[in-house]
């Protein structure tokens, strides 16, 4: 009636009794649908294919580009510590870059 999921052996193969925790074992009724079945492309359209997902991702991308762009602009205008701000600006570029590539991959797929 129940299906077992998880590893009963202890973490990293260490012996019991040394204070290391074990992996938890999760049981659930077999009647519950598998997550893979819920997310499969067969039959009904998945969330990633819905118009709502694309609109949500577009909105999040626009917010990401605007907030990061404003922060990058402020760092460039007040460029008082070049040794630190050079790396800060590089890091601030990662958020909109990731958002745009994620949006493109969602639209293309």
Short mmCIF file of N, CA and C in Angstrom, two decimals:
data_model
loop_
_atom_site.label_atom_id
_atom_site.label_comp_id
_atom_site.label_asym_id
_atom_site.label_seq_id
_atom_site.Cartn_x
_atom_site.Cartn_y
_atom_site.Cartn_z
N UNK A 1 0.82 -1.19 0.00
CA UNK A 1 0.00 0.00 0.00
C UNK A 1 0.86 1.25 0.00
N UNK A 2 2.02 1.26 0.63
CA UNK A 2 2.88 2.44 0.66
C UNK A 2 4.15 2.17 -0.12
N UNK A 3 4.64 3.20 -0.78
CA UNK A 3 5.87 3.11 -1.53
C UNK A 3 6.95 3.86 -0.76
N UNK A 4 8.14 3.29 -0.67
CA UNK A 4 9.23 3.89 0.09
C UNK A 4 10.13 4.64 -0.86
N UNK A 5 10.50 5.86 -0.47
CA UNK A 5 11.40 6.69 -1.26
C UNK A 5 12.47 7.24 -0.34
N UNK A 6 13.71 7.16 -0.75
CA UNK A 6 14.80 7.68 0.07
C UNK A 6 15.86 6.62 0.29
N UNK A 7 16.94 7.00 0.93
CA UNK A 7 18.04 6.08 1.21
C UNK A 7 18.08 5.80 2.71
N UNK A 8 17.95 4.55 3.09
CA UNK A 8 17.99 4.25 4.52
C UNK A 8 19.40 4.29 5.12
N UNK A 9 20.44 4.23 4.26
CA UNK A 9 21.79 4.26 4.84
C UNK A 9 22.12 5.65 5.34
N UNK A 10 23.12 5.73 6.18
CA UNK A 10 23.44 7.01 6.79
C UNK A 10 24.25 7.90 5.86
N UNK A 11 24.33 9.16 6.21
CA UNK A 11 24.91 10.20 5.37
C UNK A 11 26.37 9.93 5.08
N UNK A 12 26.75 10.04 3.82
CA UNK A 12 28.14 9.90 3.35
C UNK A 12 28.75 8.54 3.68
N UNK A 13 27.94 7.53 3.91
CA UNK A 13 28.44 6.19 4.18
C UNK A 13 29.15 6.04 5.51
N UNK A 14 28.98 6.97 6.43
CA UNK A 14 29.63 6.88 7.73
C UNK A 14 28.88 5.89 8.61
N UNK A 15 29.59 5.36 9.58
CA UNK A 15 28.99 4.38 10.48
C UNK A 15 28.05 5.05 11.47
N UNK A 16 27.07 4.29 11.91
CA UNK A 16 26.14 4.79 12.91
C UNK A 16 26.86 4.98 14.24
N UNK A 17 26.29 5.81 15.09
CA UNK A 17 26.82 5.98 16.42
C UNK A 17 27.84 7.09 16.55
N UNK A 18 28.14 7.76 15.46
CA UNK A 18 29.11 8.85 15.53
C UNK A 18 28.45 10.22 15.46
N UNK A 19 27.15 10.28 15.61
CA UNK A 19 26.45 11.55 15.63
C UNK A 19 26.07 12.08 14.27
N UNK A 20 26.22 11.28 13.20
CA UNK A 20 25.86 11.73 11.87
C UNK A 20 24.42 11.35 11.59
N UNK A 21 23.70 12.26 10.94
CA UNK A 21 22.29 12.00 10.67
C UNK A 21 22.14 11.07 9.47
N UNK A 22 20.98 10.44 9.39
CA UNK A 22 20.67 9.55 8.28
C UNK A 22 19.78 10.28 7.29
N UNK A 23 19.71 9.74 6.06
CA UNK A 23 18.73 10.25 5.12
C UNK A 23 17.35 9.88 5.63
N UNK A 24 16.40 10.77 5.42
CA UNK A 24 15.05 10.45 5.86
C UNK A 24 14.37 9.55 4.82
N UNK A 25 13.49 8.70 5.29
CA UNK A 25 12.73 7.82 4.42
C UNK A 25 11.32 8.36 4.36
N UNK A 26 10.85 8.64 3.14
CA UNK A 26 9.54 9.22 2.96
C UNK A 26 8.61 8.15 2.40
N UNK A 27 7.45 8.01 2.99
CA UNK A 27 6.46 7.08 2.46
C UNK A 27 5.23 7.87 2.05
N UNK A 28 4.59 7.39 1.00
CA UNK A 28 3.36 8.03 0.55
C UNK A 28 2.46 6.96 -0.06
N UNK A 29 1.15 7.17 -0.02
CA UNK A 29 0.25 6.17 -0.58
C UNK A 29 0.45 6.02 -2.08
N UNK A 30 0.29 4.81 -2.59
CA UNK A 30 0.46 4.55 -4.02
C UNK A 30 -0.60 5.24 -4.87
N UNK A 31 -1.70 5.65 -4.26
CA UNK A 31 -2.77 6.29 -5.02
C UNK A 31 -2.37 7.70 -5.46
N UNK A 32 -1.40 8.30 -4.79
CA UNK A 32 -0.99 9.65 -5.15
C UNK A 32 -0.32 9.62 -6.51
N UNK A 33 -0.64 10.56 -7.39
CA UNK A 33 0.01 10.55 -8.70
C UNK A 33 1.47 10.96 -8.58
N UNK A 34 2.28 10.40 -9.45
CA UNK A 34 3.69 10.76 -9.45
C UNK A 34 3.86 12.18 -9.98
N UNK A 35 4.87 12.85 -9.48
CA UNK A 35 5.15 14.21 -9.93
C UNK A 35 5.51 14.23 -11.41
N UNK A 36 6.19 13.20 -11.86
CA UNK A 36 6.56 13.14 -13.28
C UNK A 36 5.31 13.05 -14.16
N UNK A 37 4.28 12.36 -13.70
CA UNK A 37 3.04 12.28 -14.46
C UNK A 37 2.34 13.63 -14.51
N UNK A 38 2.39 14.39 -13.43
CA UNK A 38 1.75 15.70 -13.39
C UNK A 38 2.47 16.69 -14.30
N UNK A 39 3.79 16.59 -14.40
CA UNK A 39 4.56 17.54 -15.18
C UNK A 39 4.82 17.08 -16.61
N UNK A 40 4.31 15.93 -16.99
CA UNK A 40 4.60 15.40 -18.32
C UNK A 40 3.93 16.24 -19.40
N UNK A 41 4.48 16.20 -20.58
CA UNK A 41 3.96 16.99 -21.69
C UNK A 41 2.77 16.30 -22.36
N UNK A 42 2.58 15.03 -22.12
CA UNK A 42 1.51 14.31 -22.78
C UNK A 42 0.13 14.73 -22.29
N UNK A 43 -0.82 14.81 -23.21
CA UNK A 43 -2.18 15.14 -22.82
C UNK A 43 -2.36 16.63 -22.59
N UNK A 44 -2.45 17.04 -21.36
CA UNK A 44 -2.66 18.45 -21.02
C UNK A 44 -1.37 19.23 -21.15
N UNK A 45 -1.52 20.51 -21.41
CA UNK A 45 -0.34 21.38 -21.50
C UNK A 45 0.23 21.62 -20.11
N UNK A 46 1.53 21.68 -20.02
CA UNK A 46 2.16 21.90 -18.73
C UNK A 46 2.17 23.40 -18.42
N UNK A 47 2.56 23.74 -17.20
CA UNK A 47 2.60 25.14 -16.77
C UNK A 47 3.59 25.94 -17.61
N UNK A 48 4.71 25.33 -17.96
CA UNK A 48 5.74 26.05 -18.73
C UNK A 48 5.23 26.45 -20.11
N UNK A 49 4.24 25.76 -20.63
CA UNK A 49 3.70 26.08 -21.94
C UNK A 49 2.55 27.07 -21.88
N UNK A 50 2.10 27.42 -20.70
CA UNK A 50 0.94 28.29 -20.56
C UNK A 50 1.31 29.75 -20.82
N UNK A 51 0.32 30.53 -21.22
CA UNK A 51 0.52 31.96 -21.44
C UNK A 51 0.84 32.68 -20.14
N UNK A 52 0.25 32.22 -19.04
CA UNK A 52 0.49 32.84 -17.74
C UNK A 52 1.96 32.72 -17.35
N UNK A 53 2.58 31.58 -17.62
CA UNK A 53 3.99 31.39 -17.27
C UNK A 53 4.88 32.34 -18.07
N UNK A 54 4.57 32.51 -19.34
CA UNK A 54 5.37 33.41 -20.17
C UNK A 54 5.18 34.86 -19.74
N UNK A 55 3.93 35.24 -19.40
CA UNK A 55 3.68 36.61 -18.92
C UNK A 55 4.37 36.85 -17.58
N UNK A 56 4.33 35.87 -16.70
CA UNK A 56 4.99 35.99 -15.40
C UNK A 56 6.50 36.12 -15.57
N UNK A 57 7.08 35.30 -16.44
CA UNK A 57 8.52 35.36 -16.67
C UNK A 57 8.91 36.67 -17.34
N UNK A 58 8.07 37.17 -18.24
CA UNK A 58 8.36 38.45 -18.88
C UNK A 58 8.34 39.59 -17.87
N UNK A 59 7.35 39.58 -16.99
CA UNK A 59 7.28 40.60 -15.94
C UNK A 59 8.47 40.55 -15.00
N UNK A 60 8.85 39.35 -14.60
CA UNK A 60 10.00 39.21 -13.71
C UNK A 60 11.29 39.63 -14.40
N UNK A 61 11.40 39.37 -15.69
CA UNK A 61 12.58 39.77 -16.44
C UNK A 61 12.66 41.30 -16.55
N UNK A 62 11.52 41.93 -16.82
CA UNK A 62 11.50 43.39 -16.93
C UNK A 62 11.89 44.02 -15.59
N UNK A 63 11.34 43.51 -14.50
CA UNK A 63 11.68 44.04 -13.17
C UNK A 63 13.16 43.82 -12.88
N UNK A 64 13.67 42.66 -13.22
CA UNK A 64 15.08 42.36 -12.98
C UNK A 64 15.99 43.30 -13.76
N UNK A 65 15.67 43.53 -15.02
CA UNK A 65 16.50 44.41 -15.86
C UNK A 65 16.43 45.84 -15.34
N UNK A 66 15.23 46.30 -14.95
CA UNK A 66 15.10 47.68 -14.46
C UNK A 66 15.82 47.90 -13.14
N UNK A 67 15.64 46.99 -12.19
CA UNK A 67 16.27 47.16 -10.88
C UNK A 67 17.79 47.04 -10.99
N UNK A 68 18.25 46.03 -11.72
CA UNK A 68 19.70 45.87 -11.88
C UNK A 68 20.30 47.01 -12.68
N UNK A 69 19.57 47.45 -13.72
CA UNK A 69 20.06 48.58 -14.52
C UNK A 69 20.19 49.85 -13.70
N UNK A 70 19.19 50.11 -12.85
CA UNK A 70 19.26 51.29 -12.00
C UNK A 70 20.41 51.20 -11.01
N UNK A 71 20.62 50.02 -10.46
CA UNK A 71 21.71 49.84 -9.51
C UNK A 71 23.07 49.97 -10.19
N UNK A 72 23.19 49.41 -11.40
CA UNK A 72 24.45 49.54 -12.15
C UNK A 72 24.70 51.00 -12.49
N UNK A 73 23.66 51.69 -12.91
CA UNK A 73 23.79 53.12 -13.24
C UNK A 73 24.26 53.93 -12.03
N UNK A 74 23.67 53.67 -10.88
CA UNK A 74 24.06 54.41 -9.68
C UNK A 74 25.52 54.12 -9.28
N UNK A 75 25.94 52.87 -9.48
CA UNK A 75 27.35 52.55 -9.18
C UNK A 75 28.28 53.26 -10.16
N UNK A 76 27.88 53.36 -11.42
CA UNK A 76 28.72 54.03 -12.41
C UNK A 76 28.77 55.53 -12.19
N UNK A 77 27.65 56.11 -11.78
CA UNK A 77 27.63 57.55 -11.52
C UNK A 77 28.48 57.90 -10.30
N UNK A 78 28.39 57.08 -9.27
CA UNK A 78 29.15 57.31 -8.03
C UNK A 78 30.30 56.32 -7.94
N UNK A 79 31.19 56.38 -8.93
CA UNK A 79 32.30 55.43 -9.03
C UNK A 79 33.45 55.92 -8.17
N UNK A 80 33.33 55.69 -6.85
CA UNK A 80 34.32 56.22 -5.92
C UNK A 80 35.34 55.18 -5.46
N UNK A 81 34.97 53.92 -5.51
CA UNK A 81 35.88 52.82 -5.11
C UNK A 81 36.01 51.84 -6.27
N UNK A 82 36.81 52.16 -7.25
CA UNK A 82 36.88 51.32 -8.45
C UNK A 82 37.27 49.86 -8.19
N UNK A 83 38.11 49.64 -7.21
CA UNK A 83 38.55 48.27 -6.94
C UNK A 83 37.39 47.39 -6.50
N UNK A 84 36.44 47.93 -5.76
CA UNK A 84 35.29 47.15 -5.31
C UNK A 84 34.13 47.23 -6.30
N UNK A 85 33.86 48.42 -6.79
CA UNK A 85 32.68 48.60 -7.64
C UNK A 85 32.81 47.89 -8.98
N UNK A 86 34.01 47.66 -9.44
CA UNK A 86 34.21 46.91 -10.67
C UNK A 86 33.61 45.51 -10.53
N UNK A 87 33.86 44.87 -9.40
CA UNK A 87 33.33 43.53 -9.16
C UNK A 87 31.83 43.55 -8.84
N UNK A 88 31.38 44.59 -8.17
CA UNK A 88 29.95 44.71 -7.86
C UNK A 88 29.15 44.85 -9.14
N UNK A 89 29.63 45.66 -10.08
CA UNK A 89 28.93 45.85 -11.34
C UNK A 89 28.91 44.56 -12.14
N UNK A 90 29.98 43.82 -12.12
CA UNK A 90 30.00 42.51 -12.80
C UNK A 90 28.96 41.56 -12.21
N UNK A 91 28.86 41.56 -10.90
CA UNK A 91 27.86 40.70 -10.26
C UNK A 91 26.44 41.16 -10.56
N UNK A 92 26.23 42.46 -10.62
CA UNK A 92 24.89 42.97 -10.92
C UNK A 92 24.45 42.63 -12.33
N UNK A 93 25.35 42.41 -13.24
CA UNK A 93 24.99 42.01 -14.61
C UNK A 93 24.47 40.58 -14.67
N UNK A 94 24.79 39.75 -13.70
CA UNK A 94 24.39 38.34 -13.78
C UNK A 94 22.88 38.16 -13.64
N UNK A 95 22.21 38.96 -12.83
CA UNK A 95 20.78 38.79 -12.62
C UNK A 95 19.97 39.04 -13.89
N UNK A 96 20.12 40.19 -14.58
CA UNK A 96 19.35 40.37 -15.81
C UNK A 96 19.79 39.42 -16.92
N UNK A 97 21.06 39.06 -16.95
CA UNK A 97 21.52 38.12 -17.96
C UNK A 97 20.85 36.76 -17.78
N UNK A 98 20.79 36.29 -16.53
CA UNK A 98 20.12 35.03 -16.25
C UNK A 98 18.63 35.13 -16.54
N UNK A 99 18.01 36.25 -16.19
CA UNK A 99 16.57 36.42 -16.42
C UNK A 99 16.24 36.40 -17.91
N UNK A 100 17.03 37.09 -18.71
CA UNK A 100 16.78 37.14 -20.15
C UNK A 100 16.99 35.77 -20.79
N UNK A 101 18.06 35.08 -20.43
CA UNK A 101 18.29 33.75 -21.00
C UNK A 101 17.22 32.75 -20.57
N UNK A 102 16.74 32.87 -19.34
CA UNK A 102 15.67 31.99 -18.88
C UNK A 102 14.37 32.27 -19.63
N UNK A 103 14.07 33.54 -19.86
CA UNK A 103 12.87 33.90 -20.61
C UNK A 103 12.97 33.40 -22.05
N UNK A 104 14.12 33.54 -22.65
CA UNK A 104 14.30 33.04 -24.02
C UNK A 104 14.16 31.53 -24.10
N UNK A 105 14.70 30.83 -23.12
CA UNK A 105 14.58 29.37 -23.14
C UNK A 105 13.14 28.94 -22.90
N UNK A 106 12.38 29.70 -22.12
CA UNK A 106 10.98 29.39 -21.91
C UNK A 106 10.16 29.63 -23.17
N UNK A 107 10.46 30.70 -23.88
CA UNK A 107 9.71 31.01 -25.10
C UNK A 107 10.07 30.07 -26.25
N UNK A 108 11.33 29.66 -26.33
CA UNK A 108 11.75 28.80 -27.44
C UNK A 108 11.24 27.37 -27.27
N UNK A 109 11.21 26.89 -26.03
CA UNK A 109 10.81 25.49 -25.81
C UNK A 109 9.34 25.27 -26.01
#
